[in-house]
CSV table of C-alpha atoms in Angstrom, one decimal:
chain,number,residue,atom,x,y,z
A,1,MET,CA,-2.3,31.8,1.6
A,2,LYS,CA,0.0,34.6,0.4
A,3,HIS,CA,-0.3,37.2,3.2
A,4,ASN,CA,1.7,40.0,1.5
A,5,ILE,CA,-0.4,40.5,-1.6
A,6,THR,CA,-2.6,43.6,-1.9
A,7,PRO,CA,-5.9,44.1,-3.8
A,8,ARG,CA,-4.2,46.2,-6.4
A,9,GLU,CA,-1.6,43.4,-7.0
A,10,ILE,CA,-4.4,40.8,-7.2
A,11,VAL,CA,-6.2,42.9,-9.9
A,12,ASN,CA,-2.9,43.4,-11.8
A,13,ALA,CA,-2.3,39.6,-11.7
A,14,LEU,CA,-5.9,39.0,-13.0
A,15,ASP,CA,-5.3,41.6,-15.8
A,16,LYS,CA,-2.5,39.3,-17.2
A,17,TYR,CA,-5.2,36.7,-18.1
A,18,ILE,CA,-8.6,38.4,-18.2
A,19,ILE,CA,-9.5,41.4,-20.3
A,20,GLY,CA,-11.9,44.0,-18.9
A,21,GLN,CA,-14.4,43.3,-16.1
A,22,ALA,CA,-12.7,45.8,-13.7
A,23,ASP,CA,-15.5,45.9,-11.2
A,24,ALA,CA,-15.6,42.1,-10.9
A,25,LYS,CA,-11.8,41.9,-10.4
A,26,ARG,CA,-12.0,44.7,-7.8
A,27,SER,CA,-14.7,42.9,-5.9
A,28,VAL,CA,-13.0,39.5,-5.8
A,29,ALA,CA,-9.7,41.2,-4.8
A,30,ILE,CA,-11.4,42.8,-1.9
A,31,GLY,CA,-13.0,39.6,-0.9
A,32,LEU,CA,-9.7,37.8,-0.9
A,33,GLN,CA,-8.0,40.6,1.0
A,34,ASN,CA,-10.7,40.5,3.7
A,35,ARG,CA,-9.8,36.8,4.2
A,36,ILE,CA,-6.1,37.8,4.7
A,37,ARG,CA,-7.2,40.5,7.1
A,38,ARG,CA,-9.3,38.1,9.1
A,39,LEU,CA,-6.3,35.8,9.7
A,40,ARG,CA,-4.5,38.7,11.3
A,41,LEU,CA,-7.2,39.2,14.0
A,42,ASP,CA,-7.3,37.6,17.4
A,43,ASP,CA,-9.0,34.3,17.8
A,44,ALA,CA,-12.2,35.7,19.3
A,45,MET,CA,-12.7,38.2,16.5
A,46,GLN,CA,-11.8,35.6,13.8
A,47,LYS,CA,-14.7,33.5,14.8
A,48,GLU,CA,-17.1,36.4,14.2
A,49,VAL,CA,-15.8,37.5,10.8
A,50,LYS,CA,-17.4,35.5,8.0
A,51,PRO,CA,-16.5,35.8,4.3
A,52,LYS,CA,-18.7,37.9,2.1
A,53,ASN,CA,-19.9,35.6,-0.6
A,54,ILE,CA,-20.0,36.9,-4.2
A,55,LEU,CA,-22.7,36.5,-6.9
A,56,MET,CA,-21.4,37.1,-10.4
A,57,ILE,CA,-24.0,38.1,-12.9
A,58,GLY,CA,-23.3,38.2,-16.6
A,59,PRO,CA,-23.6,36.4,-20.0
A,60,THR,CA,-21.6,33.3,-20.8
A,61,GLY,CA,-18.0,33.6,-22.0
A,62,VAL,CA,-17.2,37.0,-20.3
A,63,GLY,CA,-14.7,35.6,-17.7
A,64,LYS,CA,-16.7,34.7,-14.6
A,65,THR,CA,-15.2,31.2,-14.2
A,66,GLU,CA,-11.7,32.4,-15.2
A,67,ILE,CA,-11.7,35.1,-12.6
A,68,ALA,CA,-12.5,32.7,-9.8
A,69,ARG,CA,-10.0,30.1,-11.1
A,70,ARG,CA,-7.2,32.6,-11.4
A,71,LEU,CA,-8.1,34.0,-8.0
A,72,ALA,CA,-7.5,30.6,-6.4
A,73,ASN,CA,-4.2,30.3,-8.2
A,74,ILE,CA,-3.0,33.7,-7.0
A,75,ALA,CA,-3.9,32.8,-3.4
A,76,ASP,CA,-2.7,29.2,-3.7
A,77,ALA,CA,-6.0,28.3,-2.2
A,78,PRO,CA,-8.1,25.1,-2.6
A,79,PHE,CA,-10.6,25.6,-5.4
A,80,VAL,CA,-13.4,23.6,-6.8
A,81,LYS,CA,-15.9,24.5,-9.6
A,82,VAL,CA,-19.3,22.9,-9.5
A,83,GLU,CA,-22.5,23.3,-11.6
A,84,ALA,CA,-25.7,23.8,-9.6
A,85,THR,CA,-27.6,21.8,-12.2
A,86,LYS,CA,-25.6,18.6,-11.4
A,87,TYR,CA,-27.2,18.4,-8.0
A,88,THR,CA,-30.6,17.2,-7.1
A,89,GLU,CA,-32.8,17.5,-4.1
A,90,VAL,CA,-32.2,14.9,-1.4
A,91,GLY,CA,-34.3,11.8,-2.3
A,92,TYR,CA,-33.6,12.1,-6.0
A,93,VAL,CA,-30.9,10.4,-8.0
A,94,GLY,CA,-28.0,12.7,-8.5
A,95,ARG,CA,-25.0,14.2,-6.8
A,96,ASP,CA,-25.3,15.1,-3.1
A,97,VAL,CA,-24.6,18.8,-2.5
A,98,GLU,CA,-22.2,18.0,0.3
A,99,SER,CA,-19.9,16.4,-2.3
A,100,MET,CA,-18.7,19.9,-3.3
A,101,VAL,CA,-17.1,20.3,0.1
A,102,ARG,CA,-15.6,16.8,-0.1
A,103,ASP,CA,-14.1,17.7,-3.5
A,104,LEU,CA,-12.7,20.9,-2.0
A,105,VAL,CA,-10.9,18.9,0.7
A,106,GLU,CA,-9.4,16.6,-1.9
A,107,ASP,CA,-8.0,19.7,-3.7
A,108,ALA,CA,-6.7,21.0,-0.4
A,109,ARG,CA,-5.1,17.6,0.2
A,110,ARG,CA,-3.4,17.8,-3.2
A,111,ILE,CA,-1.9,21.2,-2.3
A,112,VAL,CA,-0.6,20.1,1.1
A,113,LYS,CA,0.7,16.9,-0.3
A,114,ARG,CA,2.7,18.8,-3.0
A,115,GLN,CA,4.1,21.1,-0.3
A,116,LYS,CA,5.1,18.2,2.0
A,117,HIS,CA,6.7,16.4,-1.0
A,118,GLU,CA,8.8,19.4,-1.8
A,119,GLU,CA,10.1,19.4,1.8
A,120,VAL,CA,11.4,15.8,1.5
A,121,HIS,CA,12.2,16.0,-2.2
A,122,GLU,CA,16.0,15.7,-1.8
A,123,GLU,CA,15.9,12.6,0.4
A,124,ALA,CA,13.1,11.0,-1.7
A,125,GLU,CA,15.0,11.6,-4.9
A,126,ALA,CA,18.2,10.0,-3.5
A,127,LYS,CA,16.2,6.9,-2.5
A,128,ALA,CA,14.6,6.8,-6.0
A,129,ILE,CA,18.0,7.0,-7.7
A,130,GLU,CA,19.2,4.2,-5.5
A,131,ARG,CA,16.3,2.0,-6.6
A,132,VAL,CA,16.9,2.8,-10.2
A,133,ALA,CA,20.6,2.0,-9.9
A,134,LYS,CA,19.6,-1.4,-8.3
A,135,ALA,CA,17.2,-2.1,-11.2
A,136,LEU,CA,20.0,-1.3,-13.7
A,137,ARG,CA,22.6,-3.3,-11.8
A,138,PRO,CA,20.9,-5.9,-9.7
A,139,GLY,CA,22.8,-7.8,-7.0
A,140,ILE,CA,23.2,-11.6,-6.6
A,141,LYS,CA,20.0,-12.9,-5.0
A,142,LYS,CA,20.5,-15.3,-2.1
A,143,LYS,CA,18.2,-18.4,-2.3
A,144,LYS,CA,17.1,-20.1,0.9
A,145,ASP,CA,17.6,-23.8,1.4
A,146,ASN,CA,14.0,-24.9,2.1
A,147,GLN,CA,15.1,-28.5,2.7
A,148,ASN,CA,16.9,-27.6,5.9
A,149,SER,CA,14.4,-25.2,7.3
A,150,GLY,CA,12.6,-27.6,9.5
A,151,GLY,CA,9.4,-27.8,7.6
A,152,MET,CA,9.5,-24.1,6.6
A,153,GLY,CA,9.3,-25.1,2.9
A,154,ASP,CA,5.7,-26.0,3.2
A,155,TRP,CA,5.0,-22.8,5.1
A,156,ALA,CA,6.8,-20.7,2.4
A,157,ALA,CA,4.8,-22.4,-0.3
A,158,MET,CA,1.6,-21.6,1.6
A,159,LEU,CA,2.7,-18.0,2.0
A,160,ARG,CA,3.5,-17.7,-1.7
A,161,GLN,CA,-0.1,-18.8,-2.5
A,162,MET,CA,-1.6,-16.4,0.0
A,163,ASN,CA,0.6,-13.4,-0.6
A,164,PRO,CA,3.2,-13.8,-3.3
A,165,GLN,CA,4.0,-10.1,-3.2
A,166,ALA,CA,5.1,-10.2,0.5
A,167,LEU,CA,7.3,-13.2,-0.1
A,168,GLN,CA,8.8,-11.7,-3.2
A,169,GLN,CA,9.6,-8.5,-1.2
A,170,GLY,CA,11.3,-10.5,1.5
A,171,GLU,CA,13.4,-12.4,-1.1
A,172,GLU,CA,14.4,-9.1,-2.8
A,173,GLU,CA,15.8,-7.7,0.4
A,174,GLU,CA,18.3,-10.6,0.6
A,175,GLU,CA,21.0,-10.1,-2.0
A,176,GLU,CA,24.7,-10.2,-2.2
A,177,VAL,CA,26.4,-7.0,-3.3
A,178,THR,CA,30.0,-7.5,-4.3
A,179,GLU,CA,32.5,-4.7,-4.4
A,180,GLU,CA,32.2,-4.7,-8.2
A,181,ILE,CA,28.4,-4.3,-8.1
A,182,ALA,CA,28.7,-1.6,-5.4
A,183,ALA,CA,31.2,0.3,-7.5
A,184,SER,CA,29.0,-0.1,-10.6
A,185,ARG,CA,26.0,1.3,-8.8
A,186,ARG,CA,27.9,4.3,-7.6
A,187,GLN,CA,28.9,5.0,-11.1
A,188,ILE,CA,25.3,4.6,-12.3
A,189,ARG,CA,24.0,6.9,-9.6
A,190,GLN,CA,26.3,9.6,-10.7
A,191,GLN,CA,25.4,9.1,-14.4
A,192,ILE,CA,21.7,9.4,-13.4
A,193,ARG,CA,22.3,12.7,-11.6
A,194,ASP,CA,24.2,14.0,-14.5
A,195,GLY,CA,21.3,13.1,-16.9
A,196,LYS,CA,23.5,10.8,-19.0
A,197,LEU,CA,21.0,7.9,-18.7
A,198,ASP,CA,17.7,9.9,-19.1
A,199,ASN,CA,16.6,8.2,-22.3
A,200,HIS,CA,17.8,4.7,-21.2
A,201,GLU,CA,14.9,2.3,-20.5
A,202,VAL,CA,14.6,0.5,-17.2
A,203,THR,CA,12.1,-1.9,-15.7
A,204,ILE,CA,11.0,-0.9,-12.2
A,205,GLN,CA,8.6,-2.2,-9.6
A,206,MET,CA,6.1,0.2,-8.1
A,207,GLU,CA,3.2,0.0,-5.7
A,208,GLU,CA,-0.1,-0.3,-7.6
A,209,LYS,CA,-2.0,3.0,-7.4
A,210,LYS,CA,-5.5,2.7,-6.0
A,211,LEU,CA,-8.2,4.1,-8.2
A,212,GLN,CA,-9.6,7.3,-6.7
A,213,MET,CA,-13.3,7.9,-7.2
A,214,ASN,CA,-15.6,10.8,-6.4
A,215,SER,CA,-18.4,9.7,-4.1
A,216,ILE,CA,-22.0,10.2,-5.2
A,217,ASN,CA,-23.5,10.2,-1.7
A,218,PRO,CA,-22.5,9.6,2.0
A,219,ALA,CA,-23.4,5.9,1.8
A,220,MET,CA,-21.1,5.4,-1.1
A,221,GLU,CA,-18.3,7.3,0.7
A,222,GLN,CA,-18.7,5.0,3.7
A,223,LEU,CA,-18.3,1.9,1.4
A,224,MET,CA,-15.1,3.5,-0.1
A,225,ASP,CA,-13.7,4.2,3.4
A,226,MET,CA,-14.3,0.5,4.4
A,227,GLN,CA,-12.5,-0.5,1.2
A,228,ASP,CA,-9.6,1.7,2.0
A,229,SER,CA,-9.4,0.2,5.5
A,230,LEU,CA,-9.3,-3.3,4.1
A,231,ASN,CA,-6.6,-2.3,1.6
A,232,ALA,CA,-4.5,-1.0,4.4
A,233,LEU,CA,-4.4,-4.4,6.0
A,234,THR,CA,-2.8,-6.1,3.0
A,235,PRO,CA,0.6,-5.4,1.5
A,236,ALA,CA,0.5,-3.1,-1.5
A,237,LYS,CA,0.5,-4.9,-4.8
A,238,LYS,CA,3.6,-4.4,-6.9
A,239,VAL,CA,3.4,-3.7,-10.7
A,240,GLU,CA,6.2,-3.6,-13.2
A,241,ARG,CA,6.7,-0.7,-15.5
A,242,THR,CA,9.2,-0.2,-18.3
A,243,VAL,CA,10.0,3.5,-18.6
A,244,THR,CA,13.0,5.8,-19.3
A,245,VAL,CA,15.4,6.4,-16.4
A,246,LYS,CA,14.2,10.0,-16.1
A,247,GLU,CA,10.6,8.9,-15.8
A,248,ALA,CA,11.6,6.2,-13.3
A,249,VAL,CA,13.3,8.7,-11.1
A,250,GLU,CA,10.2,11.0,-11.1
A,251,LEU,CA,7.8,8.1,-10.4
A,252,LEU,CA,9.9,6.6,-7.6
A,253,THR,CA,10.6,10.0,-6.1
A,254,GLU,CA,6.9,10.5,-5.7
A,255,GLU,CA,6.5,7.0,-4.2
A,256,GLU,CA,9.4,7.5,-1.8
A,257,ALA,CA,8.1,11.0,-0.8
A,258,ASP,CA,4.7,9.3,0.1
A,259,LYS,CA,6.6,7.1,2.5
A,260,LEU,CA,8.5,9.9,4.1
A,261,VAL,CA,5.6,12.2,4.9
A,262,ASN,CA,2.9,11.6,7.6
A,263,GLN,CA,-0.4,11.1,5.8
A,264,ASP,CA,-2.4,12.0,9.0
A,265,ASP,CA,-0.6,15.3,9.1
A,266,ILE,CA,-1.5,15.9,5.5
A,267,ASN,CA,-5.1,15.1,6.1
A,268,GLN,CA,-5.5,17.4,9.1
A,269,GLN,CA,-3.7,20.2,7.4
A,270,ALA,CA,-5.8,19.8,4.3
A,271,LEU,CA,-9.0,20.1,6.4
A,272,LYS,CA,-7.7,23.3,8.0
A,273,ILE,CA,-6.7,25.1,4.8
A,274,ALA,CA,-10.0,24.0,3.1
A,275,GLU,CA,-11.8,25.6,6.0
A,276,GLU,CA,-9.7,28.8,6.1
A,277,ARG,CA,-8.8,29.3,2.5
A,278,GLY,CA,-11.2,27.2,0.3
A,279,ILE,CA,-13.1,28.7,-2.6
A,280,ILE,CA,-16.2,27.0,-4.1
A,281,PHE,CA,-17.4,28.3,-7.4
A,282,ILE,CA,-21.1,27.4,-8.0
A,283,ASP,CA,-21.8,27.9,-11.7
A,284,GLU,CA,-25.3,28.1,-13.4
A,285,ILE,CA,-26.9,29.0,-10.1
A,286,ASP,CA,-29.5,30.9,-12.0
A,287,LYS,CA,-30.7,27.5,-13.5
A,288,ILE,CA,-32.1,26.5,-10.1
A,289,ALA,CA,-34.0,29.7,-9.5
A,290,THR,CA,-37.6,28.9,-8.5
A,291,LYS,CA,-39.4,31.2,-11.0
A,292,ASN,CA,-37.7,29.8,-14.0
A,293,GLU,CA,-40.3,28.9,-16.6
A,294,GLN,CA,-39.0,25.4,-17.1
A,295,GLY,CA,-40.5,22.5,-15.1
A,296,GLY,CA,-39.2,20.9,-12.0
A,297,GLN,CA,-39.7,23.8,-9.6
A,298,VAL,CA,-39.9,21.7,-6.5
A,299,SER,CA,-36.7,20.0,-7.2
A,300,ARG,CA,-34.9,23.2,-8.0
A,301,GLU,CA,-36.0,24.9,-4.8
A,302,GLY,CA,-35.0,21.7,-3.0
A,303,VAL,CA,-31.5,22.0,-4.3
A,304,GLN,CA,-31.3,25.6,-3.1
A,305,ARG,CA,-32.5,24.5,0.3
A,306,ASP,CA,-29.9,21.8,0.4
A,307,ILE,CA,-27.1,24.2,-0.6
A,308,LEU,CA,-28.3,26.8,1.9
A,309,PRO,CA,-26.9,25.2,5.1
A,310,ILE,CA,-23.5,24.6,3.4
A,311,VAL,CA,-23.3,28.3,2.5
A,312,GLU,CA,-24.6,29.4,5.9
A,313,GLY,CA,-22.0,27.3,7.7
A,314,SER,CA,-22.3,23.7,8.8
A,315,GLN,CA,-20.3,20.6,9.7
A,316,ILE,CA,-19.7,18.1,6.8
A,317,GLN,CA,-18.3,14.6,7.2
A,318,THR,CA,-15.4,13.7,4.9
A,319,LYS,CA,-13.2,10.6,4.7
A,320,TYR,CA,-10.5,12.7,6.6
A,321,GLY,CA,-12.7,14.0,9.3
A,322,MET,CA,-15.2,16.8,9.9
A,323,ILE,CA,-14.9,20.2,8.2
A,324,SER,CA,-16.7,23.4,8.9
A,325,THR,CA,-18.0,25.5,6.0
A,326,ASP,CA,-18.3,28.7,8.0
A,327,TYR,CA,-15.3,30.4,6.5
A,328,ILE,CA,-15.3,28.9,2.9
A,329,LEU,CA,-15.7,31.6,0.3
A,330,PHE,CA,-18.6,30.8,-2.1
A,331,ILE,CA,-18.8,32.5,-5.5
A,332,GLY,CA,-22.1,32.0,-7.3
A,333,SER,CA,-22.3,32.6,-11.0
A,334,GLY,CA,-25.1,32.8,-13.6
A,335,ALA,CA,-26.2,34.5,-16.8
A,336,PHE,CA,-29.7,35.3,-15.3
A,337,HIS,CA,-31.2,35.8,-18.7
A,338,VAL,CA,-34.6,34.3,-17.7
A,339,ALA,CA,-34.4,34.2,-13.9
A,340,LYS,CA,-33.3,37.1,-11.7
A,341,PRO,CA,-31.2,37.0,-8.5
A,342,SER,CA,-34.4,37.8,-6.6
A,343,ASP,CA,-35.9,34.5,-7.9
A,344,LEU,CA,-33.6,32.6,-5.6
A,345,ILE,CA,-35.0,31.8,-2.2
A,346,PRO,CA,-34.6,34.8,0.1
A,347,GLU,CA,-32.4,32.9,2.5
A,348,LEU,CA,-29.9,32.0,-0.2
A,349,GLN,CA,-30.0,35.5,-1.7
A,350,GLY,CA,-28.9,36.9,1.7
A,351,ARG,CA,-25.9,34.6,1.7
A,352,PHE,CA,-24.4,36.3,-1.4
A,353,PRO,CA,-24.3,39.9,-0.3
A,354,ILE,CA,-21.8,41.1,-2.9
A,355,ARG,CA,-23.3,41.4,-6.4
A,356,VAL,CA,-21.1,41.9,-9.4
A,357,HIS,CA,-22.3,42.6,-12.9
A,358,LEU,CA,-20.0,41.5,-15.7
A,359,ASP,CA,-20.2,43.5,-18.9
A,360,ASP,CA,-20.8,42.1,-22.4
A,361,LEU,CA,-17.7,42.0,-24.6
A,362,ASP,CA,-17.3,44.3,-27.6
A,363,GLU,CA,-15.1,44.3,-30.6
A,364,GLU,CA,-12.2,46.1,-28.9
A,365,ASP,CA,-12.3,43.5,-26.0
A,366,PHE,CA,-12.1,40.7,-28.5
A,367,VAL,CA,-9.0,42.3,-30.2
A,368,ARG,CA,-7.3,42.5,-26.8
A,369,ILE,CA,-8.3,39.0,-25.8
A,370,LEU,CA,-6.7,37.7,-29.0
A,371,VAL,CA,-3.3,39.3,-28.4
A,372,GLU,CA,-2.8,40.7,-24.8
A,373,PRO,CA,-3.1,37.9,-22.2
A,374,GLU,CA,-0.2,35.7,-21.4
A,375,ASN,CA,-2.1,32.8,-22.7
A,376,ALA,CA,-3.7,34.7,-25.6
A,377,LEU,CA,-5.2,32.5,-28.4
A,378,ILE,CA,-3.0,33.9,-31.1
A,379,LYS,CA,0.1,33.1,-29.0
A,380,GLN,CA,-1.1,29.6,-28.5
A,381,TYR,CA,-1.6,28.9,-32.2
A,382,GLN,CA,1.7,30.5,-33.1
A,383,ALA,CA,3.4,28.2,-30.7
A,384,LEU,CA,1.5,25.1,-32.0
A,385,LEU,CA,2.4,25.8,-35.6
A,386,ALA,CA,6.0,26.6,-34.7
A,387,THR,CA,6.4,23.0,-33.7
A,388,ASP,CA,6.0,22.2,-37.5
A,389,GLY,CA,8.5,24.9,-38.5
A,390,VAL,CA,5.8,27.4,-39.5
A,391,ASP,CA,6.2,31.0,-38.3
A,392,VAL,CA,2.7,32.6,-38.4
A,393,HIS,CA,2.2,36.3,-38.2
A,394,PHE,CA,-1.2,38.0,-38.0
A,395,THR,CA,-1.6,41.6,-39.3
A,396,GLU,CA,-3.5,44.0,-37.2
A,397,GLU,CA,-6.3,44.2,-39.8
A,398,ALA,CA,-6.6,40.4,-39.7
A,399,ILE,CA,-7.0,40.4,-35.9
A,400,GLN,CA,-9.6,43.2,-36.2
A,401,ALA,CA,-11.5,41.2,-38.8
A,402,MET,CA,-11.7,38.1,-36.6
A,403,ALA,CA,-13.0,40.3,-33.7
A,404,ARG,CA,-15.6,41.9,-36.0
A,405,PHE,CA,-16.8,38.5,-37.2
A,406,ALA,CA,-17.0,37.3,-33.6
A,407,VAL,CA,-19.2,40.2,-32.5
A,408,GLU,CA,-21.4,39.8,-35.6
A,409,LEU,CA,-21.9,36.1,-34.9
A,410,ASN,CA,-22.7,36.7,-31.2
A,411,ASP,CA,-25.3,39.3,-32.2
A,412,THR,CA,-27.0,37.1,-34.9
A,413,THR,CA,-26.7,33.7,-33.2
A,414,ASP,CA,-26.2,32.6,-29.6
A,415,ASN,CA,-24.0,35.0,-27.6
A,416,ILE,CA,-21.2,32.8,-26.2
A,417,GLY,CA,-18.8,35.6,-25.5
A,418,ALA,CA,-15.1,35.1,-25.9
A,419,ARG,CA,-15.6,31.4,-26.6
A,420,ARG,CA,-16.6,32.4,-30.1
A,421,LEU,CA,-13.0,33.4,-30.8
A,422,HIS,CA,-12.0,29.7,-30.5
A,423,THR,CA,-14.2,28.7,-33.3
A,424,ILE,CA,-13.3,31.7,-35.4
A,425,ILE,CA,-9.5,31.2,-35.2
A,426,GLU,CA,-9.8,27.4,-35.7
A,427,THR,CA,-11.8,28.0,-38.9
A,428,VAL,CA,-9.4,30.6,-40.1
A,429,LEU,CA,-6.4,28.3,-39.6
A,430,ASP,CA,-8.0,25.1,-40.5
A,431,GLU,CA,-6.2,24.6,-43.8
A,432,LEU,CA,-2.8,25.7,-42.3
A,433,LEU,CA,-3.2,23.3,-39.3
A,434,PHE,CA,-3.8,20.4,-41.7
A,435,GLU,CA,-1.1,21.1,-44.2
A,436,ALA,CA,1.7,22.4,-41.9
A,437,PRO,CA,3.3,19.0,-41.0
A,438,ASP,CA,3.8,18.1,-44.6
A,439,MET,CA,5.0,21.4,-46.0
A,440,GLN,CA,8.1,23.5,-45.1
A,441,MET,CA,6.2,26.8,-45.2
A,442,GLY,CA,8.6,29.0,-43.3
A,443,GLU,CA,6.9,32.4,-42.6
A,444,ILE,CA,3.1,32.8,-43.2
A,445,GLU,CA,1.3,36.1,-42.9
A,446,ILE,CA,-2.4,36.0,-42.1
A,447,THR,CA,-4.1,39.1,-43.7
A,448,GLU,CA,-7.6,40.6,-43.5
A,449,LYS,CA,-8.3,39.1,-46.9
A,450,TYR,CA,-7.2,35.6,-45.8
A,451,VAL,CA,-9.6,35.9,-42.8
A,452,SER,CA,-12.5,37.2,-44.9
A,453,ASP,CA,-12.1,34.6,-47.6
A,454,ARG,CA,-12.6,31.8,-45.0
A,455,LEU,CA,-15.3,33.4,-42.8
A,456,GLU,CA,-17.5,35.4,-45.1
A,457,PRO,CA,-19.0,32.4,-47.0
A,458,ILE,CA,-20.0,30.8,-43.6
A,459,VAL,CA,-21.1,34.0,-41.9
A,460,GLY,CA,-23.2,35.0,-44.9
A,461,ASP,CA,-25.1,31.7,-44.8
A,462,GLY,CA,-27.2,31.9,-41.6
A,463,ASP,CA,-27.9,28.2,-41.5
A,464,LEU,CA,-24.3,27.2,-42.0
A,465,SER,CA,-23.0,29.6,-39.4
A,466,HIS,CA,-25.2,28.1,-36.8
A,467,PHE,CA,-23.5,24.7,-37.2
A,468,ILE,CA,-19.9,25.7,-38.0
A,469,LEU,CA,-19.3,29.0,-36.1
C-alpha cells in the first residue's frame, strides 16, 4: 500500500476519472487513509482497530463501482467486485459467499506475483533470450546408442510410452555446440536485444498452462486442490507455439520468472496483503434486503446471514491457507429504490457504519463526463476513429446536445445514469464508424445539427427510444 498518499491526493486522483460525487470520494479517501494510519500503530493497537465499512447509496450509473475500483488502483490493493444476487443461502444451488474472499486472495496473488517477477525480470529475460536463440540456432543433438546400453533400450522405450515429455527433455539437454553455433547464438542474442528480430517467427516449447477455474463451493475447491497435487507429481507437459521473437521473449520471460521465484513465498505474502489491504465491493446489496416486495424472502435473508460472519471477521479456508477477514474493507452498494438500508438485517446494517449518498447526474455532469476525465468517452472515440485516418472534432453545442438528450431519456425511460452516454454517442457516430475504414475523410466536425438529426427521430418515438437508446 502507498503509505505517503493523503486523503486530498486520493480525491484528486479520483477526480481524474469520476465527475462529481465529492462526498463519496471524501468518505472512501478517509476510509483508505485510516487503513494507512492503522499500519503505523503498534501491534496491540492494530489488532483493535477495524476498518469502517462503507455503504454507497445511489442510482445506477453515477460512479459507485468506478469509485471503488479506482480506489483499489490508487492503493495498489487487492480488489474484487461481486454481486450479492449471485449468492444463495447455504443449501441452495449457487455460489458460496466465502468464494468472494478466495477470489480476493487470487487477486492479491496476482499483485504479489507481478512484483516478484519484476524483481527477477532481468535474469528471467536473459534466460528467455537464450532459449529463443537456441530455438533459432539449434545445436547438434547427440543420439544415444541403445544397442550398447546393456538392456537400456527396452527401458528407454518403456519410458517413452509412459512419459515422452521427460525423455524428450533429457534428450534436448544433450547437444553438441560447436564454436560456429556458439558464435551464431551470441550474434542472435544481440540482435534480439536490439529488436532487429522482433517480427521474425520462431517455434518455441513452453510448459502447458493449467486451466484456472473459480470454485463454486468448498467441496469443489478440495477436488481442485487434489488435482493440483497430482499435477505436481508429473512433469509439466510441453506445447509448441509459433510466435514472433518479441512475443516469444515475453512468454518465456514469464515462464522463467515463475521458476526463479518461490511460489510459497508468493502465496503467504498474498494472504497477508489480502488480509491487510483487501477491498471487497458488494454490489446490488439492496436486492437481498428482506422487505423487498419480490419473492424469496427466506433465501435473501439467508444470504445476508451468510455474508454477516465474513464482514464481521472470520477465518476462511483457501487453497493457499487460512485468511482472516477482520481487516478487509467491505464496500456495499445499491440503488435502494424499493428497499431501504434499514431493510437489511440489523446485524449487517451495523457492519456498514459509514453511509454515503451519491447524487443523481444532471446535464452539466454529463457534459463534463464526456470531455473531462482522462478516459472520457469523446477522447476514446476520437482515438478509435483516428486509427482510420479520421480526425473528429465535437463542437461545444454538439456535446451539450448529447448531454441534454441523455438527461431527457433518463427522465422519460429507465434512469441508467452515465451509461446512457454510451448509447447516445454510439448512435450519433454510427454512420461514421461504419464508413470510416473505406473513406479518406480527413477532418470531420460533429455539430449540434448533426447530433439532433440522428437522435430526435428516435427520442421523439417513445417506443423506439426504449429499444435503441
